[in-house]
Every structure is written in C-alpha cells, then in structure tokens.
XYZ file of N, CA, C and O in Angstrom:
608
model
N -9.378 8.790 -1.322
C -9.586 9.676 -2.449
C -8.237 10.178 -2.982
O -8.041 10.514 -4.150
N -7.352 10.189 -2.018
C -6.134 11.010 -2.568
C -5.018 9.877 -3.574
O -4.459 10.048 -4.658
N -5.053 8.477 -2.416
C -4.880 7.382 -3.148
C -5.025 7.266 -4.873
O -4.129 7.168 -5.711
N -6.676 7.324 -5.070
C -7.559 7.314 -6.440
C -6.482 8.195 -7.458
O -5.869 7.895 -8.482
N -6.589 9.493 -6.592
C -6.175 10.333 -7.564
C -5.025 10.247 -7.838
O -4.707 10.075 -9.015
N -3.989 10.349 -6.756
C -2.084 9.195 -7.276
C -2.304 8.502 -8.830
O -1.869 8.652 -9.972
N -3.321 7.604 -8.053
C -3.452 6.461 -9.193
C -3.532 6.518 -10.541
O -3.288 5.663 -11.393
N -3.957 7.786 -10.635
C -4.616 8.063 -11.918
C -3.429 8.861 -12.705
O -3.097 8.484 -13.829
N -2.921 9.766 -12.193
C -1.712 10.481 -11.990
C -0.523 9.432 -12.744
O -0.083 9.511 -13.891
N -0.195 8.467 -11.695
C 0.401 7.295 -12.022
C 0.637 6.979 -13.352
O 1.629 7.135 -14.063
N -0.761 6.376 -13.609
C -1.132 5.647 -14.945
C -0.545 6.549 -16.478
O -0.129 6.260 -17.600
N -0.851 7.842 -15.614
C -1.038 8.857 -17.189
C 0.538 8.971 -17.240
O 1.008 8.777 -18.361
N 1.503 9.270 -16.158
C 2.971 9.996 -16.140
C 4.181 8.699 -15.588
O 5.408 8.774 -15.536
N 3.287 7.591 -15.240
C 3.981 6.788 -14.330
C 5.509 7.573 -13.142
O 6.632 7.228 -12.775
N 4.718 8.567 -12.990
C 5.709 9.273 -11.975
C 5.058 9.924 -11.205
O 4.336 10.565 -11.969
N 4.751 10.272 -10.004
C 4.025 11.022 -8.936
C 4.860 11.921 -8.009
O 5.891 11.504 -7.480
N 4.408 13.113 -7.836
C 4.812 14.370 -6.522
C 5.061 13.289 -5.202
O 4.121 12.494 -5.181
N 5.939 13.051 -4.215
C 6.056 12.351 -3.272
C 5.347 13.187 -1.825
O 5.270 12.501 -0.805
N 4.913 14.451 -1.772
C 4.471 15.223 -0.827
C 3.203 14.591 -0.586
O 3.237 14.127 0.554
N 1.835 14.308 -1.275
C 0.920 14.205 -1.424
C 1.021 12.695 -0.681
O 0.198 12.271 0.131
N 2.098 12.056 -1.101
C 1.701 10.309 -0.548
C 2.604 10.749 0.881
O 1.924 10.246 1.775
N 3.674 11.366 1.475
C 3.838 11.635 2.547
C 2.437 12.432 3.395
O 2.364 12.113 4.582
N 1.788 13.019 3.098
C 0.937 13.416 3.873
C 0.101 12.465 3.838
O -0.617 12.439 4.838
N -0.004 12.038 3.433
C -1.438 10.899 3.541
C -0.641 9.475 4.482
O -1.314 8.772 5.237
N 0.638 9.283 4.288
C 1.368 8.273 5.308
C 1.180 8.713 6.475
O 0.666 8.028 7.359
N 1.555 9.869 6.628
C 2.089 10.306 7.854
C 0.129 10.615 8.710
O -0.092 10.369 9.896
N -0.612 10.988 8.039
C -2.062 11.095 8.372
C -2.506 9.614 9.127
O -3.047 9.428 10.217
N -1.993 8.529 7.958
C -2.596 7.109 8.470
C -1.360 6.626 10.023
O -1.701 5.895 10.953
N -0.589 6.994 9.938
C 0.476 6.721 11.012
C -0.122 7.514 12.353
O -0.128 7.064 13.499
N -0.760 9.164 11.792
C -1.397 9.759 13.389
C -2.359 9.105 13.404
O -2.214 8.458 14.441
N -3.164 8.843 13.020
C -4.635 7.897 13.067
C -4.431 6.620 13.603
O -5.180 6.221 14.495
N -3.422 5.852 13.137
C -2.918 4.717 14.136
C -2.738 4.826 15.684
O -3.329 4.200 16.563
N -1.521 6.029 15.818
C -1.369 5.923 16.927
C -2.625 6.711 18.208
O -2.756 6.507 19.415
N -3.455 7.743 17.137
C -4.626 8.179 18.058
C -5.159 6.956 18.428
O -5.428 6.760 19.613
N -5.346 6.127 17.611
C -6.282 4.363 17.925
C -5.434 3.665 18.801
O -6.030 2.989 19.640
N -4.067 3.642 18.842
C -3.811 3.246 20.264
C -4.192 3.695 21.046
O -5.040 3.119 21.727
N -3.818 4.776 21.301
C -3.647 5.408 22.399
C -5.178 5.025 23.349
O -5.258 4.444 24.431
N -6.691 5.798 22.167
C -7.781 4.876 22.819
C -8.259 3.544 22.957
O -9.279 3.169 23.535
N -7.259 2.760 22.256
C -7.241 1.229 22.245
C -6.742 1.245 23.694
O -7.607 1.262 24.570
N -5.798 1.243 23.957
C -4.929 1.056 25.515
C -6.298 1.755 26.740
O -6.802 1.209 27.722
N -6.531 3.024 26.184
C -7.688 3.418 27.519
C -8.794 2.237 27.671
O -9.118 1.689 28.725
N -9.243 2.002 26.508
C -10.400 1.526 26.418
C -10.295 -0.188 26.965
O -11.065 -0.615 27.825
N -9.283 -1.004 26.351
C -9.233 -2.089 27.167
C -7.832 -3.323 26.496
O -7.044 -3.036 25.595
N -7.856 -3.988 26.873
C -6.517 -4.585 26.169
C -6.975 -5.934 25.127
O -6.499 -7.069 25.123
N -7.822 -5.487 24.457
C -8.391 -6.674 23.037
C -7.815 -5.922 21.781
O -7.363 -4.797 21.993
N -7.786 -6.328 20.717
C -7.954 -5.915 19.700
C -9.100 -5.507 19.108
O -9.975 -6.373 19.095
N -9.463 -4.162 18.466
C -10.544 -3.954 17.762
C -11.009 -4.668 16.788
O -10.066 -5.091 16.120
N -12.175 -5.059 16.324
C -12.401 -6.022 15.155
C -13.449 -4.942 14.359
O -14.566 -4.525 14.667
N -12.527 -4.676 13.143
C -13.534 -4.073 12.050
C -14.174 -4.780 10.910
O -13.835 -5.081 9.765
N -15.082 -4.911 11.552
C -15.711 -6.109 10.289
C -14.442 -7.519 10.192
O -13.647 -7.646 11.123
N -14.418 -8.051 9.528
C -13.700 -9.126 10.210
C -11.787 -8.583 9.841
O -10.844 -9.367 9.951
N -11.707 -7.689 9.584
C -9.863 -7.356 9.835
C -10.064 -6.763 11.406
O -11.003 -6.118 11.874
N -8.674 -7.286 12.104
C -8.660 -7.041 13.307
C -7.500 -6.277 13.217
O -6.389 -6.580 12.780
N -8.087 -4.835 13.883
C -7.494 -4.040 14.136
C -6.223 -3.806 15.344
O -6.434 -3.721 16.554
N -5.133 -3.744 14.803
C -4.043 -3.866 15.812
C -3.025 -2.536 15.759
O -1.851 -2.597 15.392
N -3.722 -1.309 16.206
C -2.155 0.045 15.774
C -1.000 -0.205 15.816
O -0.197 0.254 15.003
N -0.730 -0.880 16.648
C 0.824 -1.131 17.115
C 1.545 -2.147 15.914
O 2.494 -1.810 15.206
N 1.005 -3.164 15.888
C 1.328 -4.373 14.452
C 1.267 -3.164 13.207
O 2.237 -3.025 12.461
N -0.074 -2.233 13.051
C -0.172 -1.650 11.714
C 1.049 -0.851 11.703
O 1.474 -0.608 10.573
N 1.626 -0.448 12.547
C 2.933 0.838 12.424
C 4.143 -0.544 12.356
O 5.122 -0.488 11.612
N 3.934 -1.402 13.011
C 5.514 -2.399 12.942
C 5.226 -2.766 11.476
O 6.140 -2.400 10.738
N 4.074 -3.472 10.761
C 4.095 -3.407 9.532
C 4.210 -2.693 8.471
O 4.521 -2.900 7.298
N 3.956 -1.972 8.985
C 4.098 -0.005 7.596
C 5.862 0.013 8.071
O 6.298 0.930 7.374
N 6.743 -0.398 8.683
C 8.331 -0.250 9.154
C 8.520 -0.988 8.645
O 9.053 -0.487 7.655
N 8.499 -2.201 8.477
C 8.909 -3.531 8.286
C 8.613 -3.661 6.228
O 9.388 -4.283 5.500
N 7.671 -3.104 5.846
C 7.531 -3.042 4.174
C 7.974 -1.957 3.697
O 8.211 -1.916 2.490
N 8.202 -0.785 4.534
C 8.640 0.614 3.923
C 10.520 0.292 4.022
O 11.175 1.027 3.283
N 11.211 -0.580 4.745
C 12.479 -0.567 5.214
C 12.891 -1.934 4.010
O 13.952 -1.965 3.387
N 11.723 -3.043 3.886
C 12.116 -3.831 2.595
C 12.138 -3.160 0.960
O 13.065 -3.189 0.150
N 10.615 -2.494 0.804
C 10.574 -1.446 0.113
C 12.361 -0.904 -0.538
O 12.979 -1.227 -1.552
N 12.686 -0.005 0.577
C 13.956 0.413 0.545
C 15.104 -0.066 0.441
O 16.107 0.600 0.187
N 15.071 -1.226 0.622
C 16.373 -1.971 0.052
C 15.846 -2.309 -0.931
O 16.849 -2.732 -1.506
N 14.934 -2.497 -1.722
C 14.408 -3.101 -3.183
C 15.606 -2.131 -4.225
O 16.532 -2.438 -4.976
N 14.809 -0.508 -3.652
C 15.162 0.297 -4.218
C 16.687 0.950 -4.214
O 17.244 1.854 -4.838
N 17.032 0.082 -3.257
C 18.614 0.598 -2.917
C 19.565 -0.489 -4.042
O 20.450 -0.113 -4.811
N 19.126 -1.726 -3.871
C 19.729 -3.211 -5.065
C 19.455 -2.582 -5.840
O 20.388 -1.980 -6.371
N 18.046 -2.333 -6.378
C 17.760 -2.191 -7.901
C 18.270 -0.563 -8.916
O 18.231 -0.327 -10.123
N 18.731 0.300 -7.682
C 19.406 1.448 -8.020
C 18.070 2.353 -8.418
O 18.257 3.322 -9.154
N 16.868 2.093 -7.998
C 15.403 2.951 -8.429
C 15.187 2.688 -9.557
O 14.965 3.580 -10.376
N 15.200 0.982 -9.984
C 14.843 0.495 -11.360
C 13.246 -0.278 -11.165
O 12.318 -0.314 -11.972
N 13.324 -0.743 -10.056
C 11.831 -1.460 -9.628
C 10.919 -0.587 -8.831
O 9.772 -0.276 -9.154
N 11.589 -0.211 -7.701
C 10.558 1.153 -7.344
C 10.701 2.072 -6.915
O 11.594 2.174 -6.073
N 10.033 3.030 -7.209
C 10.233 4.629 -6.656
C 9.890 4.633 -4.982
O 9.304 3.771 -4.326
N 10.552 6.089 -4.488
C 9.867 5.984 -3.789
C 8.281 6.356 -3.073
O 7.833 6.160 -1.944
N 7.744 6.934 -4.218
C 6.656 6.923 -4.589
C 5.333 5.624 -3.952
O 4.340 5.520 -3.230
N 6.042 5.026 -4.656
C 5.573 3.136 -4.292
C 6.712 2.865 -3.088
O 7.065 1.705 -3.302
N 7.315 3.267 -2.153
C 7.372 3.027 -1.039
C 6.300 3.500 0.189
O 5.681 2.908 1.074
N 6.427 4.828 -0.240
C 5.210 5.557 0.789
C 3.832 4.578 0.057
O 2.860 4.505 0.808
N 3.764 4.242 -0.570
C 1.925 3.649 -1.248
C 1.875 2.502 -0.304
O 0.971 2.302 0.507
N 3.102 1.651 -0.513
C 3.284 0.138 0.481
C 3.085 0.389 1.986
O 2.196 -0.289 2.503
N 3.943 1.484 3.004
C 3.859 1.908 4.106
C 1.968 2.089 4.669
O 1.332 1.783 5.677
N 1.645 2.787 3.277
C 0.116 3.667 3.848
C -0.636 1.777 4.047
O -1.076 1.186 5.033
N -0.464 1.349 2.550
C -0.765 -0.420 2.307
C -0.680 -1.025 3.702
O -1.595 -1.751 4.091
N 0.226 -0.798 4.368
C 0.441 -1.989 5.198
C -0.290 -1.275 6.432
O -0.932 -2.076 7.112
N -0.328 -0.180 6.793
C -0.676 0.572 7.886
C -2.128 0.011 8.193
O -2.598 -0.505 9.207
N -2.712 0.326 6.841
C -4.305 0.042 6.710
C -4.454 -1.104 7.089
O -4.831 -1.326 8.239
N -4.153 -2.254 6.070
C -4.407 -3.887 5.973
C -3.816 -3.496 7.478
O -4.515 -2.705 8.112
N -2.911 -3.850 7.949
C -2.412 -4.313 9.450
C -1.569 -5.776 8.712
O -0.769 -5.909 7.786
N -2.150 -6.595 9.550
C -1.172 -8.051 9.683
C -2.502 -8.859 9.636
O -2.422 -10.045 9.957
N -3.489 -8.452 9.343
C -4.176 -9.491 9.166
C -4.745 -9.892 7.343
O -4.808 -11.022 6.857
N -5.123 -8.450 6.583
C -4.791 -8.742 5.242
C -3.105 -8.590 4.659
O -2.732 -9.464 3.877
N -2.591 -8.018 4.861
C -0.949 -7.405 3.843
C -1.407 -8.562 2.822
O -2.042 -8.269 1.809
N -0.922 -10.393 3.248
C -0.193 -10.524 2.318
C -2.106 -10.678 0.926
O -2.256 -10.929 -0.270
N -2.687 -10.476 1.635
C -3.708 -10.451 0.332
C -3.355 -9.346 -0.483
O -2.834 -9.559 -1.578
N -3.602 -8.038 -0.033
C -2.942 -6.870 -0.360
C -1.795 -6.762 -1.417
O -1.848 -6.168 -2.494
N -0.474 -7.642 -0.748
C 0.382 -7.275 -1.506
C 0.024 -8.430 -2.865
O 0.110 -8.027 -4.025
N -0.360 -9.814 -2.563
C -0.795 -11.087 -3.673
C -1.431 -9.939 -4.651
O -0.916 -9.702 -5.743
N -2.580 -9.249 -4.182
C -3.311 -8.410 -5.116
C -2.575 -7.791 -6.301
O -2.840 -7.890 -7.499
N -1.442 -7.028 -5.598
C -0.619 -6.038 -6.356
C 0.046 -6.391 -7.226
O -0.077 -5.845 -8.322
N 1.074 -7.536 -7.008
C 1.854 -8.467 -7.386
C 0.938 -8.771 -9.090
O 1.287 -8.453 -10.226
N -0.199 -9.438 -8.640
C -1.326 -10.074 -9.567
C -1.791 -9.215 -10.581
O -2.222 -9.629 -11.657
N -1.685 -7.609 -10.152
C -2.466 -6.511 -10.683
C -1.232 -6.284 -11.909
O -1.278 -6.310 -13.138
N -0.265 -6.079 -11.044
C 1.313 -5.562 -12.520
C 1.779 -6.504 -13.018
O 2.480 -6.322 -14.014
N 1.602 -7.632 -12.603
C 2.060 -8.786 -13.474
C 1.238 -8.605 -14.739
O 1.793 -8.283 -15.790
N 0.021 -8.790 -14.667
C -0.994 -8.617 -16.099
C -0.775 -7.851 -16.696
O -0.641 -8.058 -17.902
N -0.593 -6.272 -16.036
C -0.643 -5.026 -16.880
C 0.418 -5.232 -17.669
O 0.178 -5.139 -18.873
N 1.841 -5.555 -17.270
C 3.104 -5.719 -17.627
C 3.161 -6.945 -19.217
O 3.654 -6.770 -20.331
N 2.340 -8.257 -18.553
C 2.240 -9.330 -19.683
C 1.196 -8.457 -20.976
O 1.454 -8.718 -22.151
N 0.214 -7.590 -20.706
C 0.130 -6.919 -21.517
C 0.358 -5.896 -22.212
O -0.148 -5.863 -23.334
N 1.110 -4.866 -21.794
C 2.030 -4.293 -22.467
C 2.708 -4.554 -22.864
O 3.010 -4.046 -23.944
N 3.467 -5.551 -22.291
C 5.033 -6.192 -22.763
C 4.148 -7.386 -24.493
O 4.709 -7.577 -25.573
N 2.732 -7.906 -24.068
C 2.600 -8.340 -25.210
C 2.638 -7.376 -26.594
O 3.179 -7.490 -27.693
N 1.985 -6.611 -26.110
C 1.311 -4.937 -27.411
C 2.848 -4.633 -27.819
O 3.017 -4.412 -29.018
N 4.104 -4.588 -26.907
C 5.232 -4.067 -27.378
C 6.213 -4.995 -28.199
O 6.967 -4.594 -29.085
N 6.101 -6.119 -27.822
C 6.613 -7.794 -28.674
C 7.704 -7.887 -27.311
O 8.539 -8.786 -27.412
N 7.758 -7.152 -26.220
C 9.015 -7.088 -25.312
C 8.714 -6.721 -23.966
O 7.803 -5.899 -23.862
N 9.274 -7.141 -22.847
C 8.904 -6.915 -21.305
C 9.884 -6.102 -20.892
O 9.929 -5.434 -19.859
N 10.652 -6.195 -21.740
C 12.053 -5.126 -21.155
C 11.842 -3.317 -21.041
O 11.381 -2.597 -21.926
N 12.142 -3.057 -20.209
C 11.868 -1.847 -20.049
C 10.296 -1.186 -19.713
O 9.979 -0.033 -19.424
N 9.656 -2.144 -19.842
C 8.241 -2.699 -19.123
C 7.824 -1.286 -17.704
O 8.349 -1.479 -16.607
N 7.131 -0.306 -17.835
C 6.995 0.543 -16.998
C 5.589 0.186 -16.276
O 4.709 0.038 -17.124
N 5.091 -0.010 -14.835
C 4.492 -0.734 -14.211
C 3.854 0.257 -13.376
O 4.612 0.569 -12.458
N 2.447 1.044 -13.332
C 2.130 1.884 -12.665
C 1.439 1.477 -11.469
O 0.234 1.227 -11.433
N 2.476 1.395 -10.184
C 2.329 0.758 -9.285
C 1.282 1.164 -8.205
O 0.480 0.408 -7.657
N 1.421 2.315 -8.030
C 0.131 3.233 -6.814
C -0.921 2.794 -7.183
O -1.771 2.546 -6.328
N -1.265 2.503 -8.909
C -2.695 2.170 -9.143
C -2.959 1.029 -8.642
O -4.086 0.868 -8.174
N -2.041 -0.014 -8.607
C -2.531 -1.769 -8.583
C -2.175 -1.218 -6.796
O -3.102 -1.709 -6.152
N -1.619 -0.750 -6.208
C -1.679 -0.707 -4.684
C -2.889 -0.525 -4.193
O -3.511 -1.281 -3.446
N -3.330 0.877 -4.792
C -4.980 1.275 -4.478
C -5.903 0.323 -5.335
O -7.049 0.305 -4.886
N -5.767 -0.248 -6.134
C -7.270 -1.439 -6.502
C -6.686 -2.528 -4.815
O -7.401 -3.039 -3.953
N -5.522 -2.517 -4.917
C -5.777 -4.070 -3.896
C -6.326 -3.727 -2.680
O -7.231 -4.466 -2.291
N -5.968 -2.660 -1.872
C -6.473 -2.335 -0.956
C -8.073 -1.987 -1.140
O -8.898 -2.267 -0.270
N -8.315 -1.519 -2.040
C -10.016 -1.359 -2.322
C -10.305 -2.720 -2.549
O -11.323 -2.930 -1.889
N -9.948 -3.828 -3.155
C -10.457 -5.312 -3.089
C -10.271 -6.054 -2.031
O -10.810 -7.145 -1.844
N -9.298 -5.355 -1.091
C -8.810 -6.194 0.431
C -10.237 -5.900 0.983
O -10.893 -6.905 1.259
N -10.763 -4.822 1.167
C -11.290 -4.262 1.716
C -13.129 -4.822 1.319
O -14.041 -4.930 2.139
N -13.188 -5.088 -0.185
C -14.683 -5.491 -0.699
C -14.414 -7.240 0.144
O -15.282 -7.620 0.931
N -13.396 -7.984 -0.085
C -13.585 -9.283 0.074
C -13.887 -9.224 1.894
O -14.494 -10.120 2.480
N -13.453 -8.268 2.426
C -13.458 -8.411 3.991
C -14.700 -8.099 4.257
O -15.178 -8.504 5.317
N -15.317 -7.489 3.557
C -16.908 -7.135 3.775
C -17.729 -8.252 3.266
O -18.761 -8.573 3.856
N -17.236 -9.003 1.955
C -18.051 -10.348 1.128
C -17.978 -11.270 2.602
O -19.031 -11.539 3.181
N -17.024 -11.597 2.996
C -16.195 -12.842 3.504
C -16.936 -12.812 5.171
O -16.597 -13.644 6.012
C-alpha cells in the first residue's frame, strides 16, 4: 500500500520523500531476517510460496547486491538516471522477488519506462530530458511478478 501510494506521488511530482521508502526497506529487511531466523529453527529447506521460493538470506544478498549497483548507476550518472528514491524501491524489489523472480521484476520495469518514455518522448517530438517515474513501473512489476506466480 505504501509502495501504491509512492507511486502515485511519483507520477504526479516525479520526486518522492525518501523516509517513507526507508521505512518500508528497512520493515521488508526485519521481516526477512525474522523468516530466517524461523526458517533455520524450523528446518534447513527453503520455503516455497506458491511457486517463488523463499530464501531470506539470498533476499537480503539480493536487496545488497541491486541497492550497491543501484548506487554506482547513480554515482556515473551524477543522479541523472536515478534517485535515490528508486534505489530504496529496487532494494525493497529485490528483497521481495528474492532470486527466484528479480530478473522478471526488473525485465518488467525496464519494459514499463521504456514505453512510458517512447511515449512521452513521442507527445514531446524528443527523448531528451525524458523524466521516467520509476517507483510506479517498480510497483506494477512486482504486482505482475507476483499475478504471473499465482497464473503460472
């Protein structure tokens, strides 16, 4: 829900409060590691939620591993491609998916601003300077990661 509402936020200002997506990271990061912790009591498999297999330990090395690429995006591009706004969105992204959706997840996202972008950039006659409201296409992919894992 808090996601949704970013999103929307997003769309209208293409700029977002960074507190709101830190609490909600840092929420999915304790929730991970509470799920270890009873993952390890409980037995040494992986959980299977509906068919994404649940792994805490992979979901936190993956939320490190896209929040630390993330950050060099933004370190090259001087905060021309992404905020960090859309770093914390990718971290929460990857936490959730784990390692068994991301790269659908991220294909999603990728797929989602490419369009928005080819259409704005069409309406404007120009792609340059092209502003890309990213939290939104993060939260549709993860809400479509999530419908196809239930279709599938």
């Amino acid at each position: 829900v808090l996601l949704l509402t970013l999103s929307l936020r997003d769309l209208k200002s293409f700029e977002i409060s960074s507190k709101p997506l830190w609490i909600m990271t840092f929420n999915i990061i304790i929730i991970n590691l509470v799920c270890y912790y009873i993952y390890t009591i409980i037995s040494n498999t992986t959980w299977m939620s509906l068919n994404i297999t649940f792994d805490p330990v992979r979901n936190l090395l993956f939320a490190l591993l896209f929040g630390g690429v993330s950050t060099a995006i933004v370190f090259v591009s001087r905060e021309k491609a992404l905020g960090f706004g859309d770093i914390l969105a990718f971290m929460s992204m990857s936490a959730l998916l784990g390692s068994s959706y991301i790269i659908l997840g991220l294909n999603l996202t990728v797929i989602g601003g490419l369009i928005f972008a080819l259409i704005v950039g069409y309406k404007k006659k120009s792609l340059k300077g092209t502003k890309i409201p990213l939290i939104f296409f993060i939260s549709l992919s993860i809400i479509l990661t999530f419908i196809v894992d239930i279709i599938i």
